[in-house]
Tab-separated table of C-alpha atoms in Angstrom:
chain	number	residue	atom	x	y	z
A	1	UNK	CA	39.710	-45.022	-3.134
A	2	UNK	CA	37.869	-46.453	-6.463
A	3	UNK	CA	39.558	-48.033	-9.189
A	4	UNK	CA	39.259	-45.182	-11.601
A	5	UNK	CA	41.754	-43.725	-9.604
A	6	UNK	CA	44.135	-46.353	-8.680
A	7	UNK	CA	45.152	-46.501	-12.427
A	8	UNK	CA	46.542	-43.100	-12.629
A	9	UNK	CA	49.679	-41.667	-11.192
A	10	UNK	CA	49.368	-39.717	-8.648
A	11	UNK	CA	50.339	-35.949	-9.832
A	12	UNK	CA	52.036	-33.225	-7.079
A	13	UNK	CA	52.371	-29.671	-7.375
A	14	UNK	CA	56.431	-28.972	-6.427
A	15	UNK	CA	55.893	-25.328	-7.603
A	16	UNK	CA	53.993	-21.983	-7.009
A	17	UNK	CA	54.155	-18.572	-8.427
A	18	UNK	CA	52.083	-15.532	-8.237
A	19	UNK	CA	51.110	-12.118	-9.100
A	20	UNK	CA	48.173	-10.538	-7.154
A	21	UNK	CA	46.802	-7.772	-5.905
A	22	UNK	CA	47.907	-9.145	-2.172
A	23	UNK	CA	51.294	-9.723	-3.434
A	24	UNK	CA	53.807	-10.021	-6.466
A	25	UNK	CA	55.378	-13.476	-5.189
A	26	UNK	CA	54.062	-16.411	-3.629
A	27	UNK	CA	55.327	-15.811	-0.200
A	28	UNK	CA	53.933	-12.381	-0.170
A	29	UNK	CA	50.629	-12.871	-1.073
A	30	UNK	CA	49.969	-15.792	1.268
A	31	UNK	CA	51.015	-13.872	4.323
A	32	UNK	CA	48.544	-10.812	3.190
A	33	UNK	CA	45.934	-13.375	2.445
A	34	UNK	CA	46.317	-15.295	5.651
A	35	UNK	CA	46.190	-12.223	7.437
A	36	UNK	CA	42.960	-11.069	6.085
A	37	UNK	CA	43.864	-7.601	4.176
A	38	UNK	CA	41.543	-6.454	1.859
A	39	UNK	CA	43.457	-4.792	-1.296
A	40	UNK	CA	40.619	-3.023	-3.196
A	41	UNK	CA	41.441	0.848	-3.383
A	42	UNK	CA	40.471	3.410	-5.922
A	43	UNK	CA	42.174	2.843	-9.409
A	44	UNK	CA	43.564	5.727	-11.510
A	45	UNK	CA	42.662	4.184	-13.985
A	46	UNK	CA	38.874	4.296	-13.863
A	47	UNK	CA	38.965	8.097	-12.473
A	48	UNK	CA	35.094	9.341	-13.921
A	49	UNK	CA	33.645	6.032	-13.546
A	50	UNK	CA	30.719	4.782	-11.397
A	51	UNK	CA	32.899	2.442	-10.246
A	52	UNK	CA	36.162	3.465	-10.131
A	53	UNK	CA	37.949	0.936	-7.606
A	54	UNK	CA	39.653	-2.673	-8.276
A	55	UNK	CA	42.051	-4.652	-6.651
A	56	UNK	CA	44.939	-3.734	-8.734
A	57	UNK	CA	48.904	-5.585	-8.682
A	58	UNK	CA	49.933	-2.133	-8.396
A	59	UNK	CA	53.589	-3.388	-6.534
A	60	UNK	CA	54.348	-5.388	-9.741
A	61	UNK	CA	57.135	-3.532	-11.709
A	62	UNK	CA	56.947	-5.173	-15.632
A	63	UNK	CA	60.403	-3.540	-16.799
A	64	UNK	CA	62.443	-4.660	-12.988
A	65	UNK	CA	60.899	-7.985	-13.797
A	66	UNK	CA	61.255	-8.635	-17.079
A	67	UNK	CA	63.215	-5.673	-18.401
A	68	UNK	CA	63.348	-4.786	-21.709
A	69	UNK	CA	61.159	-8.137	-23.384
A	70	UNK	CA	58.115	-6.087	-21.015
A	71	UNK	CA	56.982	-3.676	-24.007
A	72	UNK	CA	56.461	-7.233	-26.145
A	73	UNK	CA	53.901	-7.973	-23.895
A	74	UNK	CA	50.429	-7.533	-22.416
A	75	UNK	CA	50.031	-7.131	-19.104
A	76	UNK	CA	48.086	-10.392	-18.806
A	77	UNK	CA	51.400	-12.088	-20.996
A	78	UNK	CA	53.847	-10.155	-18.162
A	79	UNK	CA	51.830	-11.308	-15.426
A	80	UNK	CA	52.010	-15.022	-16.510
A	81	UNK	CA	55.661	-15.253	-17.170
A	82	UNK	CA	56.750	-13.803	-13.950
A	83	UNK	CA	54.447	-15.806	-11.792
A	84	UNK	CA	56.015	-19.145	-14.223
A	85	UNK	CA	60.018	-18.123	-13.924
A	86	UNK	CA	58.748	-17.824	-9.978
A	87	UNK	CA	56.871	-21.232	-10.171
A	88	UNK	CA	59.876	-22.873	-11.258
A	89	UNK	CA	62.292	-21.385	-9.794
A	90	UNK	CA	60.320	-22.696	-6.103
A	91	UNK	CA	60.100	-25.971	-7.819
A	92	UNK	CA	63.641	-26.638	-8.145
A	93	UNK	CA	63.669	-26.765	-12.180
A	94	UNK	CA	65.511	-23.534	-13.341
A	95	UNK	CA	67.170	-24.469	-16.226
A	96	UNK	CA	66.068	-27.867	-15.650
A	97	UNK	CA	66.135	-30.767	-15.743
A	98	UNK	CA	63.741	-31.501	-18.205
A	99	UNK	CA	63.439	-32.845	-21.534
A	100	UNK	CA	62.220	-29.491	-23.109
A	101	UNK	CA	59.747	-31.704	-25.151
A	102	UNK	CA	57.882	-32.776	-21.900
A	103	UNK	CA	56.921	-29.997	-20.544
A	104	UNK	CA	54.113	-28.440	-21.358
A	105	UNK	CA	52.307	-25.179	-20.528
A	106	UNK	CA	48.464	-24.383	-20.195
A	107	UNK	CA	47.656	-20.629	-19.460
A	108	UNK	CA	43.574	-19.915	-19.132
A	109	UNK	CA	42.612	-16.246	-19.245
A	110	UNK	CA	39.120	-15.107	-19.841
A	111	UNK	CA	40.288	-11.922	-21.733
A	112	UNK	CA	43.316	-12.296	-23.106
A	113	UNK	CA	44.917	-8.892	-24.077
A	114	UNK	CA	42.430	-6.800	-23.365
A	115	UNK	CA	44.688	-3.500	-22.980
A	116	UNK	CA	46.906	-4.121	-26.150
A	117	UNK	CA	43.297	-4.254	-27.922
A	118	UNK	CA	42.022	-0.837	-26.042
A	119	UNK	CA	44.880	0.769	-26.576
A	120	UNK	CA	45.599	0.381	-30.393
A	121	UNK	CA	41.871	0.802	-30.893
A	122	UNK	CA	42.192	4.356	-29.933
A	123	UNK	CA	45.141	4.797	-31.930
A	124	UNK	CA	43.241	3.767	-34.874
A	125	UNK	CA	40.257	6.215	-34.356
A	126	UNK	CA	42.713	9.035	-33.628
A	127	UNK	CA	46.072	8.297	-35.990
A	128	UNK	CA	44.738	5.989	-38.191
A	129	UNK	CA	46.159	2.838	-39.299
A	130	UNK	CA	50.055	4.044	-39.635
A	131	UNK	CA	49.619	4.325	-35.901
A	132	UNK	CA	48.987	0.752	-35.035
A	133	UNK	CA	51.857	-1.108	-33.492
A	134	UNK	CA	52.971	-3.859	-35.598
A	135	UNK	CA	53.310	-6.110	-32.510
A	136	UNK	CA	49.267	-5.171	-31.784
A	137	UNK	CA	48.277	-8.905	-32.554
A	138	UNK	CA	51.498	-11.243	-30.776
A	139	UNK	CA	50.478	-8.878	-27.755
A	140	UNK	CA	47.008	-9.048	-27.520
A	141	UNK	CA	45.768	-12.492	-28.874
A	142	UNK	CA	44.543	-15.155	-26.042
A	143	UNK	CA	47.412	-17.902	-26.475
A	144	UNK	CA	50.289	-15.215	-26.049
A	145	UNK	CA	50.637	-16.081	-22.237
A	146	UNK	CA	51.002	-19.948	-22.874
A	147	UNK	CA	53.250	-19.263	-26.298
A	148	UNK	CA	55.419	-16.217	-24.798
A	149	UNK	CA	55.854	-18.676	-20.998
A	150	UNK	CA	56.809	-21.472	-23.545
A	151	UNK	CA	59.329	-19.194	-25.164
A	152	UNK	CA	60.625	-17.408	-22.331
A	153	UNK	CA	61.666	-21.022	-20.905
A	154	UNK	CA	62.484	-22.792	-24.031
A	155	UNK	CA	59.783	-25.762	-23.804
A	156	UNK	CA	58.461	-27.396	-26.670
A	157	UNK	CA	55.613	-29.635	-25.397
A	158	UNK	CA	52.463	-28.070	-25.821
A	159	UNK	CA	51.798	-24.947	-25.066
A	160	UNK	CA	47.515	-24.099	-24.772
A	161	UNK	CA	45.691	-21.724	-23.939
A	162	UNK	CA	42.134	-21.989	-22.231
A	163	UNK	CA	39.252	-19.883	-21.766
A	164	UNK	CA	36.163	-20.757	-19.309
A	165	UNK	CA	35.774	-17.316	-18.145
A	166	UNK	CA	36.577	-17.080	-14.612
A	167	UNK	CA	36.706	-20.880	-14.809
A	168	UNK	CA	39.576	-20.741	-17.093
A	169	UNK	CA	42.388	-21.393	-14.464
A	170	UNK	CA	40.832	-23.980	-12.646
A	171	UNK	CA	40.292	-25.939	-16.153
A	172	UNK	CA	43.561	-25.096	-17.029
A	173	UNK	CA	44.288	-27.240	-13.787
A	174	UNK	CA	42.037	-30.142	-15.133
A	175	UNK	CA	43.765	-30.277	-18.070
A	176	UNK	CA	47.298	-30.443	-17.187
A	177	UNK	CA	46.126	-33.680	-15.143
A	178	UNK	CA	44.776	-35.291	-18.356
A	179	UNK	CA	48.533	-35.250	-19.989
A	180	UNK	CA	50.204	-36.541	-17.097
A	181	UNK	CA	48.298	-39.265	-16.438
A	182	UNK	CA	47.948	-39.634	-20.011
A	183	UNK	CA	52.069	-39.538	-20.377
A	184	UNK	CA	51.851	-36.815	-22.620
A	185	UNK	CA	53.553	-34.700	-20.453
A	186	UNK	CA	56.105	-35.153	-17.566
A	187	UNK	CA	55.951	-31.847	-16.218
A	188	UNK	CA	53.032	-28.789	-16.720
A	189	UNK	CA	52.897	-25.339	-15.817
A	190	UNK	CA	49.489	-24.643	-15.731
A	191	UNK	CA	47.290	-21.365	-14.244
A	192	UNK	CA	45.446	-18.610	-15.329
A	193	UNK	CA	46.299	-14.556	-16.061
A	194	UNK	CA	44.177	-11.758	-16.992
A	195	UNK	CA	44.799	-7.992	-16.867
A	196	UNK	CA	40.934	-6.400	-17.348
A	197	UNK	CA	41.409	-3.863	-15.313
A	198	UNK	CA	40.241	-0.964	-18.198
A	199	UNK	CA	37.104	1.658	-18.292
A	200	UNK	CA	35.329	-0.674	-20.516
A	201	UNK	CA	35.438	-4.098	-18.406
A	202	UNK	CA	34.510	-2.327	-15.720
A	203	UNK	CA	31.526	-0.214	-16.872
A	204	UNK	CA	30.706	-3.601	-18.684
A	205	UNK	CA	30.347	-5.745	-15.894
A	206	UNK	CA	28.635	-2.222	-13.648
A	207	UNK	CA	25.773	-2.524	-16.499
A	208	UNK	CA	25.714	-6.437	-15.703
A	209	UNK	CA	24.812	-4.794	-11.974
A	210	UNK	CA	27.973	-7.524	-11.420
A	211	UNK	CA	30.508	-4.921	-9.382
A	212	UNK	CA	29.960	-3.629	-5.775
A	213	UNK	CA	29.466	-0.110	-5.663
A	214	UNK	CA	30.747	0.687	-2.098
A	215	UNK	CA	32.859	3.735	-3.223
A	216	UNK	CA	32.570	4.980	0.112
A	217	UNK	CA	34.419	2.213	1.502
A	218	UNK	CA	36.070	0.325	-1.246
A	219	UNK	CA	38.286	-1.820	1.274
A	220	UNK	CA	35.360	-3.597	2.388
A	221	UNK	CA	33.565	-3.872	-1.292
A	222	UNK	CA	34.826	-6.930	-1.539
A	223	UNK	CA	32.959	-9.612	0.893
A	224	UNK	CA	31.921	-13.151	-0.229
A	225	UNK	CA	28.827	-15.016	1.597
A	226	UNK	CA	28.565	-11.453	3.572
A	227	UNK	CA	24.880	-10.020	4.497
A	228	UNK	CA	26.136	-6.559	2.955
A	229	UNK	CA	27.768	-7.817	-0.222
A	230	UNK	CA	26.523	-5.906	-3.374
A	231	UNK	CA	29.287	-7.645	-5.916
A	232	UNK	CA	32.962	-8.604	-7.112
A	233	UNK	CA	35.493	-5.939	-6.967
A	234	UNK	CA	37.787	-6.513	-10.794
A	235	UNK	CA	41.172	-7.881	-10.257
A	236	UNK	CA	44.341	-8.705	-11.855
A	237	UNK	CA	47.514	-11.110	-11.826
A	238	UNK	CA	48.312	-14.725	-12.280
A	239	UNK	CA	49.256	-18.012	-10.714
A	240	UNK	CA	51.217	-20.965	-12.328
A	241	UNK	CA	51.919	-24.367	-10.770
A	242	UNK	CA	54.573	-26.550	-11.601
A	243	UNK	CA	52.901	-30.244	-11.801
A	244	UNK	CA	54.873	-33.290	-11.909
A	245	UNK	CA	53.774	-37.058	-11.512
A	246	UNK	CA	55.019	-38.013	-7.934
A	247	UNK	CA	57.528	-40.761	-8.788
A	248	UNK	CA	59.556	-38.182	-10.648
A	249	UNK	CA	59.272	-35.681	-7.523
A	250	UNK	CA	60.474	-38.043	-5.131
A	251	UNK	CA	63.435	-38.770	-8.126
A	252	UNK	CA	65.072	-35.553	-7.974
A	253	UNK	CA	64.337	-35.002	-4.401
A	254	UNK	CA	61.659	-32.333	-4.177
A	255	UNK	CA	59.262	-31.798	-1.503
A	256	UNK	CA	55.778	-31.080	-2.912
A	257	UNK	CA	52.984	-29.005	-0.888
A	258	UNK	CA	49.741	-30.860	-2.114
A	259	UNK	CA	48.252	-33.552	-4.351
A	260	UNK	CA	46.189	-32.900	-7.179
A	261	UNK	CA	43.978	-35.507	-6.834
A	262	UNK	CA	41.290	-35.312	-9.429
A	263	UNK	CA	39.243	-32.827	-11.364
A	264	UNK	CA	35.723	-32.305	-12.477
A	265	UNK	CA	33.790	-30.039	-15.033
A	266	UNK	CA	30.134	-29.267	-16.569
A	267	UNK	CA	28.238	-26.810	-18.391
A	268	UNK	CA	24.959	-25.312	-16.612
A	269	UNK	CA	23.407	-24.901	-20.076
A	270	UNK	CA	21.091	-22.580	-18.342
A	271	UNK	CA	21.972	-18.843	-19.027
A	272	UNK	CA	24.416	-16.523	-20.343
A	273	UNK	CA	25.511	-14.776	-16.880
A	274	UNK	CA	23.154	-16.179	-14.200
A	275	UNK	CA	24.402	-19.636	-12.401
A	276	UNK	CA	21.654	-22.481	-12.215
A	277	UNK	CA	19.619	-21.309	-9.524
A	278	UNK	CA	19.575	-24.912	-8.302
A	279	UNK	CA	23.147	-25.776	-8.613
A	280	UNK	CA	22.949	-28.290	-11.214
A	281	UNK	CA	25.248	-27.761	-12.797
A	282	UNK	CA	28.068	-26.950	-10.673
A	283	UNK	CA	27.471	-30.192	-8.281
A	284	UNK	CA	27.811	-32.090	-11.319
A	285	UNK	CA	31.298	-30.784	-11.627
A	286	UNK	CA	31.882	-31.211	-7.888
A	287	UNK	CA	30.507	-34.739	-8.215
A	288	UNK	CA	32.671	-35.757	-11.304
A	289	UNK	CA	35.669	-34.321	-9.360
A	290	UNK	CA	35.541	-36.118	-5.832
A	291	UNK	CA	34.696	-39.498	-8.263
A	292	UNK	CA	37.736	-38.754	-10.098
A	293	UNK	CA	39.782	-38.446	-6.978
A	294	UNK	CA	38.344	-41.341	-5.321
A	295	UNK	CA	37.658	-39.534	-2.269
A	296	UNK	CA	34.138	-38.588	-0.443
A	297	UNK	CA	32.817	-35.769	0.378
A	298	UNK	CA	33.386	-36.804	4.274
A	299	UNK	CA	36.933	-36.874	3.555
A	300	UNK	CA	36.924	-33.190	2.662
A	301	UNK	CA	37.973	-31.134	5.498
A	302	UNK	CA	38.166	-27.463	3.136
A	303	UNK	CA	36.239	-26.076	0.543
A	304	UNK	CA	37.886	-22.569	-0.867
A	305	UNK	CA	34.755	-21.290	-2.871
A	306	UNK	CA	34.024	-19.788	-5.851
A	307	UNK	CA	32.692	-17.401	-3.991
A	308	UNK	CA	32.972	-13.466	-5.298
A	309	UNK	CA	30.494	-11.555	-2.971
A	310	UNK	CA	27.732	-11.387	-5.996
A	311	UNK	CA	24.397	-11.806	-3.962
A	312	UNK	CA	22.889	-14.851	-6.140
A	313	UNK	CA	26.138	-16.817	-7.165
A	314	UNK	CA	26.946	-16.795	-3.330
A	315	UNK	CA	23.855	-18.110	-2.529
A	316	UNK	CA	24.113	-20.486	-4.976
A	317	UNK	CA	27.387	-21.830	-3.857
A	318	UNK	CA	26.369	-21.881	-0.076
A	319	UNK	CA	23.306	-23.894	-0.984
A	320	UNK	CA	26.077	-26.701	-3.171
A	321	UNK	CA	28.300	-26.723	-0.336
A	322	UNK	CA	25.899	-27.658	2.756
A	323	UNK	CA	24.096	-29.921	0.353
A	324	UNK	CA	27.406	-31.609	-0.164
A	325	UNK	CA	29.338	-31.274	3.010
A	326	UNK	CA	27.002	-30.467	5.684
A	327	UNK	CA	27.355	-27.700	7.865
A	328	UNK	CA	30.998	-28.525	9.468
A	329	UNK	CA	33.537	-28.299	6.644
A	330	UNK	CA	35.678	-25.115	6.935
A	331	UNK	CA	34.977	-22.706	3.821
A	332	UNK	CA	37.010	-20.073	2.729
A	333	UNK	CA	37.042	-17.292	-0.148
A	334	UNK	CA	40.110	-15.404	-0.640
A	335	UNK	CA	38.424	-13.078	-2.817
A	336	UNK	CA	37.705	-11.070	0.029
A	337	UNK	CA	41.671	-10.203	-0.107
A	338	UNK	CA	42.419	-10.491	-3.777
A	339	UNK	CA	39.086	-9.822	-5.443
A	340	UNK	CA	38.349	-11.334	-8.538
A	341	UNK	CA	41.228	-12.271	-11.040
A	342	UNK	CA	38.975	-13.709	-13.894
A	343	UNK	CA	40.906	-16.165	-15.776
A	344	UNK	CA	43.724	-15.916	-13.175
A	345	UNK	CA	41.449	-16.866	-9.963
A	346	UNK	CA	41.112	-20.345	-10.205
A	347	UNK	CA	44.609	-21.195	-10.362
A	348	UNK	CA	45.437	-18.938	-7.272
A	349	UNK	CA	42.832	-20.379	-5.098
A	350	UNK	CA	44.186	-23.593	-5.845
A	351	UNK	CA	47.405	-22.010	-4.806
A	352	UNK	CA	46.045	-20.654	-1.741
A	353	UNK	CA	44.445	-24.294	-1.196
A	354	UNK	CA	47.798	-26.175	-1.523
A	355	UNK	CA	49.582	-23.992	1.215
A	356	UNK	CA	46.741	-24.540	3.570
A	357	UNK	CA	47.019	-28.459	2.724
A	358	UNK	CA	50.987	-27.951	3.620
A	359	UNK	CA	50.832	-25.307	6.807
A	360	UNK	CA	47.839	-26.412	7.954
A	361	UNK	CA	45.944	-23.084	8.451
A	362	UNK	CA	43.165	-22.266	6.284
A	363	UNK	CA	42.921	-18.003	5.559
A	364	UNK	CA	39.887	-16.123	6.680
A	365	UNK	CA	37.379	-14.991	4.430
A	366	UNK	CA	37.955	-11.040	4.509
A	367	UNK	CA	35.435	-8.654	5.498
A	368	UNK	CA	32.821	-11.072	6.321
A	369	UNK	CA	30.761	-10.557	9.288
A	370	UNK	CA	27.401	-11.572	9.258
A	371	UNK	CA	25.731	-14.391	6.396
A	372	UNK	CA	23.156	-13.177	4.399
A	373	UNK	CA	19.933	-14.106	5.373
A	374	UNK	CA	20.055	-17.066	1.817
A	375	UNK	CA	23.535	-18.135	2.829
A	376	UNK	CA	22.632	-22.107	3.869
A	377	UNK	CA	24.328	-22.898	7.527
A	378	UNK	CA	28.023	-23.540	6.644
A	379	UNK	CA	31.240	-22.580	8.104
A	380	UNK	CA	32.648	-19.580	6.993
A	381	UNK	CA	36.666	-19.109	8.586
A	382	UNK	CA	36.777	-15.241	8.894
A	383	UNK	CA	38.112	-13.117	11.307
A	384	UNK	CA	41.102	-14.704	11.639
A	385	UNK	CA	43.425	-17.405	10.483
A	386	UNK	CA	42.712	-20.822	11.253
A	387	UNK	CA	45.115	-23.531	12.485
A	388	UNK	CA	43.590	-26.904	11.203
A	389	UNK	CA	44.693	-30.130	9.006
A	390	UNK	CA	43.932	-29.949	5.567
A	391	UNK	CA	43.994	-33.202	4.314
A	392	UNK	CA	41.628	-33.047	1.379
A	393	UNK	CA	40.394	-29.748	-0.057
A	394	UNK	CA	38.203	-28.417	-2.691
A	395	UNK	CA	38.512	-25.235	-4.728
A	396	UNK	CA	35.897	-24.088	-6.351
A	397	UNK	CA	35.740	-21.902	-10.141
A	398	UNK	CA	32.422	-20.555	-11.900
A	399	UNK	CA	32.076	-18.772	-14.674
A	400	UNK	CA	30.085	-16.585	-17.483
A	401	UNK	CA	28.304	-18.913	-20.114
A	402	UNK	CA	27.817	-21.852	-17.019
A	403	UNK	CA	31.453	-22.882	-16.934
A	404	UNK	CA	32.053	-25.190	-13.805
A	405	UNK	CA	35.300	-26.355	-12.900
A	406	UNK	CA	36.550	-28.040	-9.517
A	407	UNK	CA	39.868	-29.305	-8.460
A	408	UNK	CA	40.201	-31.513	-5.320
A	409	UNK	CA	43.495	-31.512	-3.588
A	410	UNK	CA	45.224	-33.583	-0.763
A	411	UNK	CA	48.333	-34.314	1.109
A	412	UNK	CA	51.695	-35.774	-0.977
């Protein structure tokens, strides 16, 4: 352990909540996940499109959840504040106790409130301006998750949002560490939401040539590191962790499932979409992160990747990870349940990451069968669940514009 690292507190997660395609609680979601299902089916939504499949939340109910305060928010805002009243409700701190002024909040999304805009848009063009819903901009602007979890709760630290595309909730993450071991803070709900499931992400991201096109079987569409993958499949939902410092767990007598141990972050300053062919950029990030945590990259026993089933950022990735780890740390991508939550991914992988540090089984990567022939030698869990110790971890986030962002996690 280096010195760097000695001088902060250590930081524990004591809370988890969720809203994904594979589940709308925590609980939920990890037993799908462990068990390998694959939740991409076609999407009313997108009937007419080329691609007209996703891995939708479809089970989450806005008005059962949140009744009536649902119609004052975006689906990205209601996806946020369920998985946070979940998140601390799990950690023990419903109505406290906290010093409301301590606590802060950190929401990344890549989108924002994408619908809200879509949707008023056309009312515009159609009605005119009369038609627009007053509440068109508290809805739809990026902070509303962060402001309207803050509100819901009644916490006045601060309340940020962050956007590093599909980075965002693994910087997010990052962040919340800075103002604990700053003392800023002495608790942070931090994750990621986004709800981009509309006609004009999708047939955005088809033109990218980003989105597999297996209509014919859209279950298997999704399938990281895979010989036959072809793309992501578009997601939705959240994830929000309740961090602490670990003193003030072990204080008020709560049991935490992981460490966050230290966080790392670059910029490929390469290209717009496309991830450094080489890596550069993203084992910078990986580097800065294990050197924050004060661990090496023997000491990692899981990597949950980036991973989205796109045939040159797997590649990529697979390359970074046998360069780093060599070809016997267990690697996982629970996209090939959930698909690809944008904003929202990186905080549920590191979800996903901190149950397997706790249980001790790491989930398999869904519908993988065979690597591509420019996947580097590493080991891939699929199949089926794997019993194993998790002591250290690493999870993984990539995004548009050359966003890198890794988290490294442990054992409490």
């Amino acid at each position: 352990m280096n010195r760097r690292r000695q001088q902060h507190p250590d930081v524990v997660i004591t809370g988890i909540g969720m809203v994904t395609p594979a589940g709308t609680d925590t609980a939920t979601a990890w037993k799908a996940t462990c068990a390998g299902l694959p939740t991409a089916a076609p999407d009313a939504r997108l009937d007419g499109m080329a691609v007209d499949f996703t891995c939708a939340a479809s089970a989450f109910d806005a008005h059962q959840v949140l009744g009536s305060d649902a119609r004052r928010m975006d689906p990205f805002t209601q996806y946020a504040v369920a998985a946070a009243r979940e998140a601390v409700a799990d950690a023990g701190a419903a109505g406290g106790p906290w010093d409301p002024a301590r606590v802060g909040v950190l929401i990344g999304t890549a989108v924002g409130g994408l619908e809200t805009w879509l949707e008023q848009a056309g009312r515009l063009r159609d009605t005119g301006a009369r038609a627009v819903n007053p509440l068109t901009v508290p809805k739809a602007i990026g902070n509303m998750a962060a402001a309207t979890v803050a509100l819901d709760l009644g916490l006045n630290g601060p309340a940020l949002a962050v956007s590093t595309a599909c980075a965002s909730g693994t910087t997010a993450l990052g962040l919340a560490l800075d103002l604990l071991r700053a003392g800023r803070c002495d608790i942070v709900l931090a994750g990621g939401a986004d709800a981009a499931v509309t006609p004009l992400l999708s047939g955005a991201f088809d033109r990218l040539k980003a989105l597999s096109r297996r209509r014919a079987d859209p279950s298997a569409a999704s399938r990281p590191f895979d010989r036959q993958r072809d793309g992501f499949v578009l997601a939705e939902g959240a994830a929000v962790l309740v961090l602490e410092r670990a003193a003030d767990a072990r204080a008020r007598g709560r049991r935490p499932y992981a460490s966050l141990l230290g966080y790392g972050e670059s910029s490929d300053a390469y290209h717009l979409t496309s991830p450094d062919p080489d890596g550069n950029g993203a084992r910078l990030a990986l580097r800065r992160a294990l050197a924050d945590a004060g661990v090496a990259a023997s000491d990692v026993a899981l990597v949950n990747a980036h991973a989205t089933g796109t045939p040159q950022g797997d590649a990529v990735e697979a390359r970074l990870i046998h360069s780093a780890f060599g070809p016997d740390t267990a690697v996982t991508s629970t996209k090939g349940v959930t698909g690809h939550m944008l904003g929202a991914a990186g905080a549920a992988e590191a979800a996903f990451t901190a149950l397997s540090i706790d249980q001790g089984v790491i989930p398999p990567t869904a519908n993988f069968e065979e690597p591509g022939a420019d996947i580097a030698d590493i080991d891939i869990v699929h199949g089926a669940v794997r019993s194993a110790p998790v002591p250290v971890a690493v999870s993984n986030s990539f995004g548009f514009g050359g966003h890198n962002a890794v988290v490294v996690l442990g054992r409490a």
